[in-house]
Amino acid sequence: MDEPEQVLDWLLESDPALRWQVERDLADAPAAVWEATRARVPHEGFGARLLALQDPDGQWAGGAYFPPDADPTGPQPFTATTWALTSLREWGVEADRLGDTAARLVDARWEYQGLPYWGGEVDCCINALTLLNGAWLDVDVSGLVTWFEEHRMADGGWNCAWVEGSTRSSFHSTLAAVRALREHERRTGATTAAAAGEEYLLERRLLRRLSTGELVAPWVGDHTYPFRWGYSALNALDHFRAGGVRDDRMAEAVDVVRSQRLPDGRWTRSDRFPGAVPFEVDAPAGEPSRWVTFLALRVLRWWEA
């Protein structure tokens, strides 16, 4: 699809963490251009700010997933190590810019039972991020691939609530798992259960309950960035786009994304994650969002190509 010139110009007026992706995926800039912008990420703007917050022991905010001073009765904070690594990876920071971070995190422990950081813990979404971040930093996290194989549910997906006895898969957990497993496949050439998890989502048209055909929940249309652990039609479509998997069962989800486009060609940001952040990287909820607009335009361009 063709993006209005004023929207593209607006997107290009962004932090290098977003700008290089706009240049590459929407503006069709030469590789030398977007690669030069990407190289600025660790030194300017969001990337530089987040790298500067790293603790001497390699962690962020003193914790693996939660800062030690987090209020257990409050909303999930997004300031600790796993969230910082995830953002830096998504923003395109090269692994070597993290120096010996991976080695320093060998001594880090999860808040759950003090388990070793790179071994993961019991939560599907946490383990998915650990698999992604570990692969990015060249850590041997192949044990987590086995963990996902062992914890896949009979209906084809995953659920973080398996610890509490759940036997039915979750949209959130399944998308997190297949994203991590597909990345492992890309890097190693190995076959995983990713395809089965993707089929779980496709059978439900990325939106609906298989049993009744009803919308699984209103949050499938809540589009925000960062994605965090949350599922949405846009998040799922972006995963399938990245893997080059196109299926007619995605069409309704594409319509959900397309229908939320404003008359001026932009999208607003939903607000689903109220927890503390190191700093804001996007517009407030309800206002036009550069990140969501970029992600939506990239998905629609792929779908309509």
PDB file of C-alpha atoms in Angstrom:
ATOM      1  CA  MET A   1       0.000   0.000   0.000  1.00  0.00           C
ATOM      2  CA  ASP A   2       1.053   3.585  -0.501  1.00  0.00           C
ATOM      3  CA  GLU A   3       1.606   5.660   2.624  1.00  0.00           C
ATOM      4  CA  PRO A   4       0.613   9.337   2.513  1.00  0.00           C
ATOM      5  CA  GLU A   5       3.780  11.393   2.200  1.00  0.00           C
ATOM      6  CA  GLN A   6       2.982  13.452   5.281  1.00  0.00           C
ATOM      7  CA  VAL A   7       2.605  10.268   7.373  1.00  0.00           C
ATOM      8  CA  LEU A   8       5.923   8.930   6.153  1.00  0.00           C
ATOM      9  CA  ASP A   9       7.611  12.245   6.916  1.00  0.00           C
ATOM     10  CA  TRP A  10       6.078  12.170  10.403  1.00  0.00           C
ATOM     11  CA  LEU A  11       7.394   8.654  10.979  1.00  0.00           C
ATOM     12  CA  LEU A  12      10.860   9.643   9.833  1.00  0.00           C
ATOM     13  CA  GLU A  13      10.936  12.386  12.474  1.00  0.00           C
ATOM     14  CA  SER A  14      11.470   9.727  15.124  1.00  0.00           C
ATOM     15  CA  ASP A  15      14.139   8.260  17.358  1.00  0.00           C
ATOM     16  CA  PRO A  16      16.794   6.220  15.507  1.00  0.00           C
ATOM     17  CA  ALA A  17      15.345   3.060  17.111  1.00  0.00           C
ATOM     18  CA  LEU A  18      12.232   3.515  14.988  1.00  0.00           C
ATOM     19  CA  ARG A  19      13.562   5.616  12.136  1.00  0.00           C
ATOM     20  CA  TRP A  20      15.889   2.947  10.718  1.00  0.00           C
ATOM     21  CA  GLN A  21      12.979   0.507  10.508  1.00  0.00           C
ATOM     22  CA  VAL A  22      10.803   3.080   8.752  1.00  0.00           C
ATOM     23  CA  GLU A  23      13.620   3.739   6.290  1.00  0.00           C
ATOM     24  CA  ARG A  24      14.054   0.042   5.573  1.00  0.00           C
ATOM     25  CA  ASP A  25      10.462  -1.226   5.566  1.00  0.00           C
ATOM     26  CA  LEU A  26       8.364   1.729   4.382  1.00  0.00           C
ATOM     27  CA  ALA A  27      10.636   4.268   2.686  1.00  0.00           C
ATOM     28  CA  ASP A  28      12.615   1.646   0.736  1.00  0.00           C
ATOM     29  CA  ALA A  29      15.858   3.468   1.541  1.00  0.00           C
ATOM     30  CA  PRO A  30      19.154   1.953   0.368  1.00  0.00           C
ATOM     31  CA  ALA A  31      20.754  -0.375   2.892  1.00  0.00           C
ATOM     32  CA  ALA A  32      23.575   2.089   3.504  1.00  0.00           C
ATOM     33  CA  VAL A  33      21.043   4.653   4.710  1.00  0.00           C
ATOM     34  CA  TRP A  34      19.070   2.551   7.182  1.00  0.00           C
ATOM     35  CA  GLU A  35      22.167   0.729   8.400  1.00  0.00           C
ATOM     36  CA  ALA A  36      23.770   4.070   9.241  1.00  0.00           C
ATOM     37  CA  THR A  37      20.675   5.085  11.199  1.00  0.00           C
ATOM     38  CA  ARG A  38      20.600   1.758  13.000  1.00  0.00           C
ATOM     39  CA  ALA A  39      24.223   2.201  14.007  1.00  0.00           C
ATOM     40  CA  ARG A  40      23.216   5.368  15.861  1.00  0.00           C
ATOM     41  CA  VAL A  41      20.781   3.553  18.187  1.00  0.00           C
ATOM     42  CA  PRO A  42      23.307   2.649  20.924  1.00  0.00           C
ATOM     43  CA  HIS A  43      24.661   6.213  20.938  1.00  0.00           C
ATOM     44  CA  GLU A  44      21.539   8.376  20.656  1.00  0.00           C
ATOM     45  CA  GLY A  45      18.034   8.576  22.010  1.00  0.00           C
ATOM     46  CA  PHE A  46      16.214   5.562  23.432  1.00  0.00           C
ATOM     47  CA  GLY A  47      19.032   3.060  22.982  1.00  0.00           C
ATOM     48  CA  ALA A  48      21.684   5.213  24.598  1.00  0.00           C
ATOM     49  CA  ARG A  49      19.378   6.148  27.481  1.00  0.00           C
ATOM     50  CA  LEU A  50      18.530   2.529  28.239  1.00  0.00           C
ATOM     51  CA  LEU A  51      22.126   1.312  27.992  1.00  0.00           C
ATOM     52  CA  ALA A  52      23.149   4.032  30.440  1.00  0.00           C
ATOM     53  CA  LEU A  53      20.751   2.591  33.037  1.00  0.00           C
ATOM     54  CA  GLN A  54      22.489  -0.799  33.186  1.00  0.00           C
ATOM     55  CA  ASP A  55      23.766  -1.872  36.606  1.00  0.00           C
ATOM     56  CA  PRO A  56      27.409  -2.906  37.166  1.00  0.00           C
ATOM     57  CA  ASP A  57      26.343  -6.564  37.539  1.00  0.00           C
ATOM     58  CA  GLY A  58      24.773  -6.542  34.076  1.00  0.00           C
ATOM     59  CA  GLN A  59      21.185  -6.225  35.227  1.00  0.00           C
ATOM     60  CA  TRP A  60      18.752  -3.331  35.027  1.00  0.00           C
ATOM     61  CA  ALA A  61      16.858  -2.000  38.058  1.00  0.00           C
ATOM     62  CA  GLY A  62      18.434  -4.702  40.217  1.00  0.00           C
ATOM     63  CA  GLY A  63      16.189  -7.530  39.058  1.00  0.00           C
ATOM     64  CA  ALA A  64      15.632 -10.181  36.420  1.00  0.00           C
ATOM     65  CA  TYR A  65      11.937  -9.556  35.756  1.00  0.00           C
ATOM     66  CA  PHE A  66      10.889  -7.372  38.693  1.00  0.00           C
ATOM     67  CA  PRO A  67      12.929  -4.720  40.480  1.00  0.00           C
ATOM     68  CA  PRO A  68      13.488  -5.741  44.114  1.00  0.00           C
ATOM     69  CA  ASP A  69      11.492  -2.762  45.380  1.00  0.00           C
ATOM     70  CA  ALA A  70       8.441  -3.510  43.178  1.00  0.00           C
ATOM     71  CA  ASP A  71       5.069  -3.300  44.921  1.00  0.00           C
ATOM     72  CA  PRO A  72       3.594  -6.820  44.688  1.00  0.00           C
ATOM     73  CA  THR A  73       0.086  -5.359  44.802  1.00  0.00           C
ATOM     74  CA  GLY A  74       0.739  -2.818  42.037  1.00  0.00           C
ATOM     75  CA  PRO A  75       0.964  -3.093  38.254  1.00  0.00           C
ATOM     76  CA  GLN A  76       3.805  -4.932  36.551  1.00  0.00           C
ATOM     77  CA  PRO A  77       6.876  -2.668  36.256  1.00  0.00           C
ATOM     78  CA  PHE A  78       8.864  -2.796  33.017  1.00  0.00           C
ATOM     79  CA  THR A  79      12.235  -1.567  34.243  1.00  0.00           C
ATOM     80  CA  ALA A  80      14.120  -4.782  35.038  1.00  0.00           C
ATOM     81  CA  THR A  81      16.608  -6.774  32.973  1.00  0.00           C
ATOM     82  CA  THR A  82      14.356  -8.864  30.747  1.00  0.00           C
ATOM     83  CA  TRP A  83      12.410  -5.822  29.591  1.00  0.00           C
ATOM     84  CA  ALA A  84      15.545  -3.778  28.940  1.00  0.00           C
ATOM     85  CA  LEU A  85      17.145  -6.524  26.876  1.00  0.00           C
ATOM     86  CA  THR A  86      13.931  -7.018  24.932  1.00  0.00           C
ATOM     87  CA  SER A  87      13.712  -3.337  24.036  1.00  0.00           C
ATOM     88  CA  LEU A  88      17.347  -3.091  22.982  1.00  0.00           C
ATOM     89  CA  ARG A  89      16.964  -6.174  20.799  1.00  0.00           C
ATOM     90  CA  GLU A  90      13.757  -4.888  19.201  1.00  0.00           C
ATOM     91  CA  TRP A  91      15.356  -1.513  18.543  1.00  0.00           C
ATOM     92  CA  GLY A  92      18.104  -3.167  16.513  1.00  0.00           C
ATOM     93  CA  VAL A  93      21.071  -2.795  18.859  1.00  0.00           C
ATOM     94  CA  GLU A  94      23.817  -5.191  17.778  1.00  0.00           C
ATOM     95  CA  ALA A  95      24.675  -7.814  20.388  1.00  0.00           C
ATOM     96  CA  ASP A  96      28.320  -6.767  20.585  1.00  0.00           C
ATOM     97  CA  ARG A  97      27.229  -3.374  21.946  1.00  0.00           C
ATOM     98  CA  LEU A  98      26.221  -5.216  25.142  1.00  0.00           C
ATOM     99  CA  GLY A  99      29.813  -6.306  25.784  1.00  0.00           C
ATOM    100  CA  ASP A 100      30.021  -9.024  28.428  1.00  0.00           C
ATOM    101  CA  THR A 101      26.428  -8.576  29.604  1.00  0.00           C
ATOM    102  CA  ALA A 102      25.533 -12.193  28.834  1.00  0.00           C
ATOM    103  CA  ALA A 103      28.425 -13.475  30.954  1.00  0.00           C
ATOM    104  CA  ARG A 104      27.587 -11.148  33.839  1.00  0.00           C
ATOM    105  CA  LEU A 105      23.985 -12.376  33.829  1.00  0.00           C
ATOM    106  CA  VAL A 106      25.097 -15.956  34.451  1.00  0.00           C
ATOM    107  CA  ASP A 107      25.061 -15.048  38.139  1.00  0.00           C
ATOM    108  CA  ALA A 108      21.645 -13.372  37.980  1.00  0.00           C
ATOM    109  CA  ARG A 109      18.628 -15.167  39.420  1.00  0.00           C
ATOM    110  CA  TRP A 110      14.930 -15.090  38.689  1.00  0.00           C
ATOM    111  CA  GLU A 111      12.660 -13.817  41.404  1.00  0.00           C
ATOM    112  CA  TYR A 112      10.856 -17.179  41.159  1.00  0.00           C
ATOM    113  CA  GLN A 113      12.726 -19.722  43.301  1.00  0.00           C
ATOM    114  CA  GLY A 114      16.104 -18.128  42.556  1.00  0.00           C
ATOM    115  CA  LEU A 115      16.509 -20.057  39.308  1.00  0.00           C
ATOM    116  CA  PRO A 116      19.539 -19.184  37.084  1.00  0.00           C
ATOM    117  CA  TYR A 117      18.746 -16.422  34.603  1.00  0.00           C
ATOM    118  CA  TRP A 118      19.667 -18.081  31.315  1.00  0.00           C
ATOM    119  CA  GLY A 119      17.928 -21.306  32.308  1.00  0.00           C
ATOM    120  CA  GLY A 120      14.542 -19.620  32.358  1.00  0.00           C
ATOM    121  CA  GLU A 121      11.794 -20.274  34.882  1.00  0.00           C
ATOM    122  CA  VAL A 122       8.177 -21.555  34.697  1.00  0.00           C
ATOM    123  CA  ASP A 123       6.382 -18.757  32.861  1.00  0.00           C
ATOM    124  CA  CYS A 124       5.951 -19.244  29.085  1.00  0.00           C
ATOM    125  CA  CYS A 125       6.153 -15.539  28.272  1.00  0.00           C
ATOM    126  CA  ILE A 126       9.264 -15.044  30.416  1.00  0.00           C
ATOM    127  CA  ASN A 127      10.933 -18.078  28.903  1.00  0.00           C
ATOM    128  CA  ALA A 128      10.081 -16.884  25.399  1.00  0.00           C
ATOM    129  CA  LEU A 129      11.801 -13.552  26.034  1.00  0.00           C
ATOM    130  CA  THR A 130      14.770 -15.355  27.577  1.00  0.00           C
ATOM    131  CA  LEU A 131      15.074 -17.587  24.516  1.00  0.00           C
ATOM    132  CA  LEU A 132      14.951 -14.562  22.202  1.00  0.00           C
ATOM    133  CA  ASN A 133      17.354 -12.454  24.234  1.00  0.00           C
ATOM    134  CA  GLY A 134      19.751 -15.327  24.856  1.00  0.00           C
ATOM    135  CA  ALA A 135      19.927 -16.231  21.169  1.00  0.00           C
ATOM    136  CA  TRP A 136      20.575 -12.563  20.356  1.00  0.00           C
ATOM    137  CA  LEU A 137      23.456 -12.446  22.851  1.00  0.00           C
ATOM    138  CA  ASP A 138      24.844 -15.796  21.652  1.00  0.00           C
ATOM    139  CA  VAL A 139      23.974 -17.708  24.822  1.00  0.00           C
ATOM    140  CA  ASP A 140      23.196 -21.423  24.633  1.00  0.00           C
ATOM    141  CA  VAL A 141      19.497 -21.367  25.491  1.00  0.00           C
ATOM    142  CA  SER A 142      18.622 -24.552  23.605  1.00  0.00           C
ATOM    143  CA  GLY A 143      17.353 -26.049  26.849  1.00  0.00           C
ATOM    144  CA  LEU A 144      14.426 -23.663  26.661  1.00  0.00           C
ATOM    145  CA  VAL A 145      13.442 -25.084  23.272  1.00  0.00           C
ATOM    146  CA  THR A 146      13.111 -28.465  24.955  1.00  0.00           C
ATOM    147  CA  TRP A 147      11.153 -26.831  27.776  1.00  0.00           C
ATOM    148  CA  PHE A 148       8.618 -25.475  25.285  1.00  0.00           C
ATOM    149  CA  GLU A 149       8.277 -28.889  23.639  1.00  0.00           C
ATOM    150  CA  GLU A 150       7.573 -30.438  27.036  1.00  0.00           C
ATOM    151  CA  HIS A 151       5.041 -27.793  28.066  1.00  0.00           C
ATOM    152  CA  ARG A 152       2.933 -27.560  24.917  1.00  0.00           C
ATOM    153  CA  MET A 153      -0.706 -28.312  25.615  1.00  0.00           C
ATOM    154  CA  ALA A 154      -2.912 -30.853  23.884  1.00  0.00           C
ATOM    155  CA  ASP A 155      -4.755 -28.155  21.906  1.00  0.00           C
ATOM    156  CA  GLY A 156      -1.493 -27.048  20.285  1.00  0.00           C
ATOM    157  CA  GLY A 157      -0.452 -23.950  22.203  1.00  0.00           C
ATOM    158  CA  TRP A 158       0.877 -22.816  25.563  1.00  0.00           C
ATOM    159  CA  ASN A 159      -0.392 -21.133  28.707  1.00  0.00           C
ATOM    160  CA  CYS A 160       1.630 -19.407  31.424  1.00  0.00           C
ATOM    161  CA  ALA A 161      -1.042 -20.573  33.868  1.00  0.00           C
ATOM    162  CA  TRP A 162      -0.083 -24.225  33.458  1.00  0.00           C
ATOM    163  CA  VAL A 163       1.506 -23.923  36.896  1.00  0.00           C
ATOM    164  CA  GLU A 164      -1.949 -23.274  38.340  1.00  0.00           C
ATOM    165  CA  GLY A 165      -3.356 -26.286  36.507  1.00  0.00           C
ATOM    166  CA  SER A 166      -4.639 -24.745  33.289  1.00  0.00           C
ATOM    167  CA  THR A 167      -4.946 -27.221  30.411  1.00  0.00           C
ATOM    168  CA  ARG A 168      -6.145 -24.814  27.714  1.00  0.00           C
ATOM    169  CA  SER A 169      -3.805 -22.641  25.686  1.00  0.00           C
ATOM    170  CA  SER A 170      -3.649 -18.858  25.835  1.00  0.00           C
ATOM    171  CA  PHE A 171      -3.396 -16.472  22.876  1.00  0.00           C
ATOM    172  CA  HIS A 172      -0.824 -14.420  24.816  1.00  0.00           C
ATOM    173  CA  SER A 173       1.418 -17.324  25.778  1.00  0.00           C
ATOM    174  CA  THR A 174       1.149 -19.085  22.440  1.00  0.00           C
ATOM    175  CA  LEU A 175       2.187 -16.043  20.425  1.00  0.00           C
ATOM    176  CA  ALA A 176       5.135 -15.457  22.760  1.00  0.00           C
ATOM    177  CA  ALA A 177       6.226 -19.078  22.386  1.00  0.00           C
ATOM    178  CA  VAL A 178       5.973 -19.300  18.603  1.00  0.00           C
ATOM    179  CA  ARG A 179       7.837 -16.017  18.135  1.00  0.00           C
ATOM    180  CA  ALA A 180      10.765 -17.346  20.180  1.00  0.00           C
ATOM    181  CA  LEU A 181      10.713 -20.793  18.590  1.00  0.00           C
ATOM    182  CA  ARG A 182      10.633 -19.379  15.065  1.00  0.00           C
ATOM    183  CA  GLU A 183      13.657 -17.247  15.858  1.00  0.00           C
ATOM    184  CA  HIS A 184      15.452 -20.350  17.127  1.00  0.00           C
ATOM    185  CA  GLU A 185      14.594 -22.099  13.855  1.00  0.00           C
ATOM    186  CA  ARG A 186      15.881 -19.151  11.854  1.00  0.00           C
ATOM    187  CA  ARG A 187      19.177 -19.134  13.684  1.00  0.00           C
ATOM    188  CA  THR A 188      19.795 -22.883  13.865  1.00  0.00           C
ATOM    189  CA  GLY A 189      17.767 -24.539  11.107  1.00  0.00           C
ATOM    190  CA  ALA A 190      16.209 -26.857  13.690  1.00  0.00           C
ATOM    191  CA  THR A 191      12.513 -27.772  13.620  1.00  0.00           C
ATOM    192  CA  THR A 192      10.402 -26.886  16.658  1.00  0.00           C
ATOM    193  CA  ALA A 193       6.736 -26.863  17.661  1.00  0.00           C
ATOM    194  CA  ALA A 194       6.316 -23.334  16.277  1.00  0.00           C
ATOM    195  CA  ALA A 195       4.153 -24.430  13.347  1.00  0.00           C
ATOM    196  CA  ALA A 196       1.727 -26.232  15.671  1.00  0.00           C
ATOM    197  CA  GLY A 197       1.420 -23.126  17.828  1.00  0.00           C
ATOM    198  CA  GLU A 198       0.833 -20.950  14.792  1.00  0.00           C
ATOM    199  CA  GLU A 199      -1.898 -23.315  13.635  1.00  0.00           C
ATOM    200  CA  TYR A 200      -3.570 -22.894  17.039  1.00  0.00           C
ATOM    201  CA  LEU A 201      -3.826 -19.160  16.334  1.00  0.00           C
ATOM    202  CA  LEU A 202      -4.785 -19.540  12.675  1.00  0.00           C
ATOM    203  CA  GLU A 203      -7.581 -21.974  13.482  1.00  0.00           C
ATOM    204  CA  ARG A 204      -9.020 -19.176  15.594  1.00  0.00           C
ATOM    205  CA  ARG A 205      -8.451 -16.569  12.851  1.00  0.00           C
ATOM    206  CA  LEU A 206      -6.118 -14.765  15.283  1.00  0.00           C
ATOM    207  CA  LEU A 207      -9.243 -13.380  16.976  1.00  0.00           C
ATOM    208  CA  ARG A 208     -11.894 -15.894  17.985  1.00  0.00           C
ATOM    209  CA  ARG A 209     -12.678 -18.776  20.272  1.00  0.00           C
ATOM    210  CA  LEU A 210     -12.650 -22.074  18.437  1.00  0.00           C
ATOM    211  CA  SER A 211     -15.561 -23.417  20.475  1.00  0.00           C
ATOM    212  CA  THR A 212     -18.062 -20.599  19.847  1.00  0.00           C
ATOM    213  CA  GLY A 213     -16.567 -18.351  17.187  1.00  0.00           C
ATOM    214  CA  GLU A 214     -16.915 -15.397  19.542  1.00  0.00           C
ATOM    215  CA  LEU A 215     -14.223 -12.736  19.843  1.00  0.00           C
ATOM    216  CA  VAL A 216     -11.788 -14.062  22.427  1.00  0.00           C
ATOM    217  CA  ALA A 217     -11.670 -10.671  24.212  1.00  0.00           C
ATOM    218  CA  PRO A 218     -11.755  -6.941  23.383  1.00  0.00           C
ATOM    219  CA  TRP A 219      -7.968  -6.752  23.814  1.00  0.00           C
ATOM    220  CA  VAL A 220      -7.401  -8.324  20.391  1.00  0.00           C
ATOM    221  CA  GLY A 221      -8.042  -4.843  18.996  1.00  0.00           C
ATOM    222  CA  ASP A 222      -5.875  -2.971  21.508  1.00  0.00           C
ATOM    223  CA  HIS A 223      -2.779  -1.926  19.613  1.00  0.00           C
ATOM    224  CA  THR A 224       0.105  -0.485  21.559  1.00  0.00           C
ATOM    225  CA  TYR A 225       3.871  -0.479  21.689  1.00  0.00           C
ATOM    226  CA  PRO A 226       5.889  -1.983  23.281  1.00  0.00           C
ATOM    227  CA  PHE A 227       3.977  -5.250  22.817  1.00  0.00           C
ATOM    228  CA  ARG A 228       5.284  -6.615  26.159  1.00  0.00           C
ATOM    229  CA  TRP A 229       3.576  -9.977  26.790  1.00  0.00           C
ATOM    230  CA  GLY A 230       0.241  -8.884  25.399  1.00  0.00           C
ATOM    231  CA  TYR A 231      -1.579 -10.370  22.449  1.00  0.00           C
ATOM    232  CA  SER A 232      -3.281  -8.289  19.787  1.00  0.00           C
ATOM    233  CA  ALA A 233      -4.232  -8.746  16.145  1.00  0.00           C
ATOM    234  CA  LEU A 234      -1.402  -6.387  15.181  1.00  0.00           C
ATOM    235  CA  ASN A 235       1.144  -8.245  17.305  1.00  0.00           C
ATOM    236  CA  ALA A 236       0.154 -11.584  15.779  1.00  0.00           C
ATOM    237  CA  LEU A 237       0.145 -10.256  12.221  1.00  0.00           C
ATOM    238  CA  ASP A 238       3.579  -8.723  12.715  1.00  0.00           C
ATOM    239  CA  HIS A 239       4.871 -12.137  13.758  1.00  0.00           C
ATOM    240  CA  PHE A 240       3.465 -13.862  10.678  1.00  0.00           C
ATOM    241  CA  ARG A 241       4.746 -11.064   8.445  1.00  0.00           C
ATOM    242  CA  ALA A 242       8.254 -11.480   9.824  1.00  0.00           C
ATOM    243  CA  GLY A 243       8.117 -15.190   9.057  1.00  0.00           C
ATOM    244  CA  GLY A 244       6.644 -14.729   5.609  1.00  0.00           C
ATOM    245  CA  VAL A 245       3.611 -16.840   6.523  1.00  0.00           C
ATOM    246  CA  ARG A 246       0.485 -15.688   4.705  1.00  0.00           C
ATOM    247  CA  ASP A 247      -2.849 -17.411   5.256  1.00  0.00           C
ATOM    248  CA  ASP A 248      -6.399 -16.408   4.290  1.00  0.00           C
ATOM    249  CA  ARG A 249      -7.475 -17.030   7.877  1.00  0.00           C
ATOM    250  CA  MET A 250      -5.638 -13.824   8.839  1.00  0.00           C
ATOM    251  CA  ALA A 251      -7.931 -11.634   6.723  1.00  0.00           C
ATOM    252  CA  GLU A 252     -10.339 -10.682   9.500  1.00  0.00           C
ATOM    253  CA  ALA A 253      -7.473  -9.673  11.779  1.00  0.00           C
ATOM    254  CA  VAL A 254      -6.081  -7.511   8.973  1.00  0.00           C
ATOM    255  CA  ASP A 255      -9.505  -5.856   8.704  1.00  0.00           C
ATOM    256  CA  VAL A 256      -9.403  -5.100  12.443  1.00  0.00           C
ATOM    257  CA  VAL A 257      -6.105  -3.279  12.021  1.00  0.00           C
ATOM    258  CA  ARG A 258      -7.200  -1.494   8.860  1.00  0.00           C
ATOM    259  CA  SER A 259     -10.481  -0.340  10.418  1.00  0.00           C
ATOM    260  CA  GLN A 260      -8.659   1.565  13.157  1.00  0.00           C
ATOM    261  CA  ARG A 261      -6.836   3.844  10.764  1.00  0.00           C
ATOM    262  CA  LEU A 262      -7.610   7.524  11.298  1.00  0.00           C
ATOM    263  CA  PRO A 263      -8.704   9.729   8.382  1.00  0.00           C
ATOM    264  CA  ASP A 264      -5.220  11.283   8.323  1.00  0.00           C
ATOM    265  CA  GLY A 265      -3.599   7.874   7.819  1.00  0.00           C
ATOM    266  CA  ARG A 266      -2.313   7.313  11.350  1.00  0.00           C
ATOM    267  CA  TRP A 267      -3.240   4.997  14.234  1.00  0.00           C
ATOM    268  CA  THR A 268      -3.671   5.836  17.910  1.00  0.00           C
ATOM    269  CA  ARG A 269      -2.080   3.986  20.783  1.00  0.00           C
ATOM    270  CA  SER A 270      -4.085   1.844  23.183  1.00  0.00           C
ATOM    271  CA  ASP A 271      -3.033   1.708  26.823  1.00  0.00           C
ATOM    272  CA  ARG A 272      -2.886  -1.736  28.370  1.00  0.00           C
ATOM    273  CA  PHE A 273       0.273  -1.639  30.459  1.00  0.00           C
ATOM    274  CA  PRO A 274       0.201   0.843  33.357  1.00  0.00           C
ATOM    275  CA  GLY A 275       3.425  -0.268  35.068  1.00  0.00           C
ATOM    276  CA  ALA A 276       6.527   1.862  35.555  1.00  0.00           C
ATOM    277  CA  VAL A 277       8.882   2.271  32.577  1.00  0.00           C
ATOM    278  CA  PRO A 278      12.422   3.669  32.352  1.00  0.00           C
ATOM    279  CA  PHE A 279      11.075   6.413  30.052  1.00  0.00           C
ATOM    280  CA  GLU A 280       8.296   6.834  27.520  1.00  0.00           C
ATOM    281  CA  VAL A 281       8.975   5.825  23.920  1.00  0.00           C
ATOM    282  CA  ASP A 282       5.623   6.679  22.368  1.00  0.00           C
ATOM    283  CA  ALA A 283       2.632   8.985  22.554  1.00  0.00           C
ATOM    284  CA  PRO A 284       0.116   8.784  25.412  1.00  0.00           C
ATOM    285  CA  ALA A 285      -2.876   6.485  25.048  1.00  0.00           C
ATOM    286  CA  GLY A 286      -5.478   7.794  22.648  1.00  0.00           C
ATOM    287  CA  GLU A 287      -3.047   9.932  20.664  1.00  0.00           C
ATOM    288  CA  PRO A 288      -1.483   9.170  17.277  1.00  0.00           C
ATOM    289  CA  SER A 289       1.361   6.708  17.767  1.00  0.00           C
ATOM    290  CA  ARG A 290       4.432   6.528  15.569  1.00  0.00           C
ATOM    291  CA  TRP A 291       5.168   2.962  16.641  1.00  0.00           C
ATOM    292  CA  VAL A 292       1.654   1.636  16.089  1.00  0.00           C
ATOM    293  CA  THR A 293       1.321   3.526  12.811  1.00  0.00           C
ATOM    294  CA  PHE A 294       4.606   2.077  11.567  1.00  0.00           C
ATOM    295  CA  LEU A 295       3.701  -1.462  12.611  1.00  0.00           C
ATOM    296  CA  ALA A 296       0.222  -1.231  11.086  1.00  0.00           C
ATOM    297  CA  LEU A 297       1.487   0.226   7.809  1.00  0.00           C
ATOM    298  CA  ARG A 298       4.179  -2.431   7.575  1.00  0.00           C
ATOM    299  CA  VAL A 299       1.639  -5.217   8.099  1.00  0.00           C
ATOM    300  CA  LEU A 300      -0.800  -3.765   5.584  1.00  0.00           C
ATOM    301  CA  ARG A 301       1.940  -3.209   3.022  1.00  0.00           C
ATOM    302  CA  TRP A 302       2.965  -6.854   3.374  1.00  0.00           C
ATOM    303  CA  TRP A 303      -0.613  -8.123   3.223  1.00  0.00           C
ATOM    304  CA  GLU A 304      -1.609  -6.033   0.216  1.00  0.00           C
ATOM    305  CA  ALA A 305       1.605  -6.516  -1.769  1.00  0.00           C
TER     306      ALA A 305
END
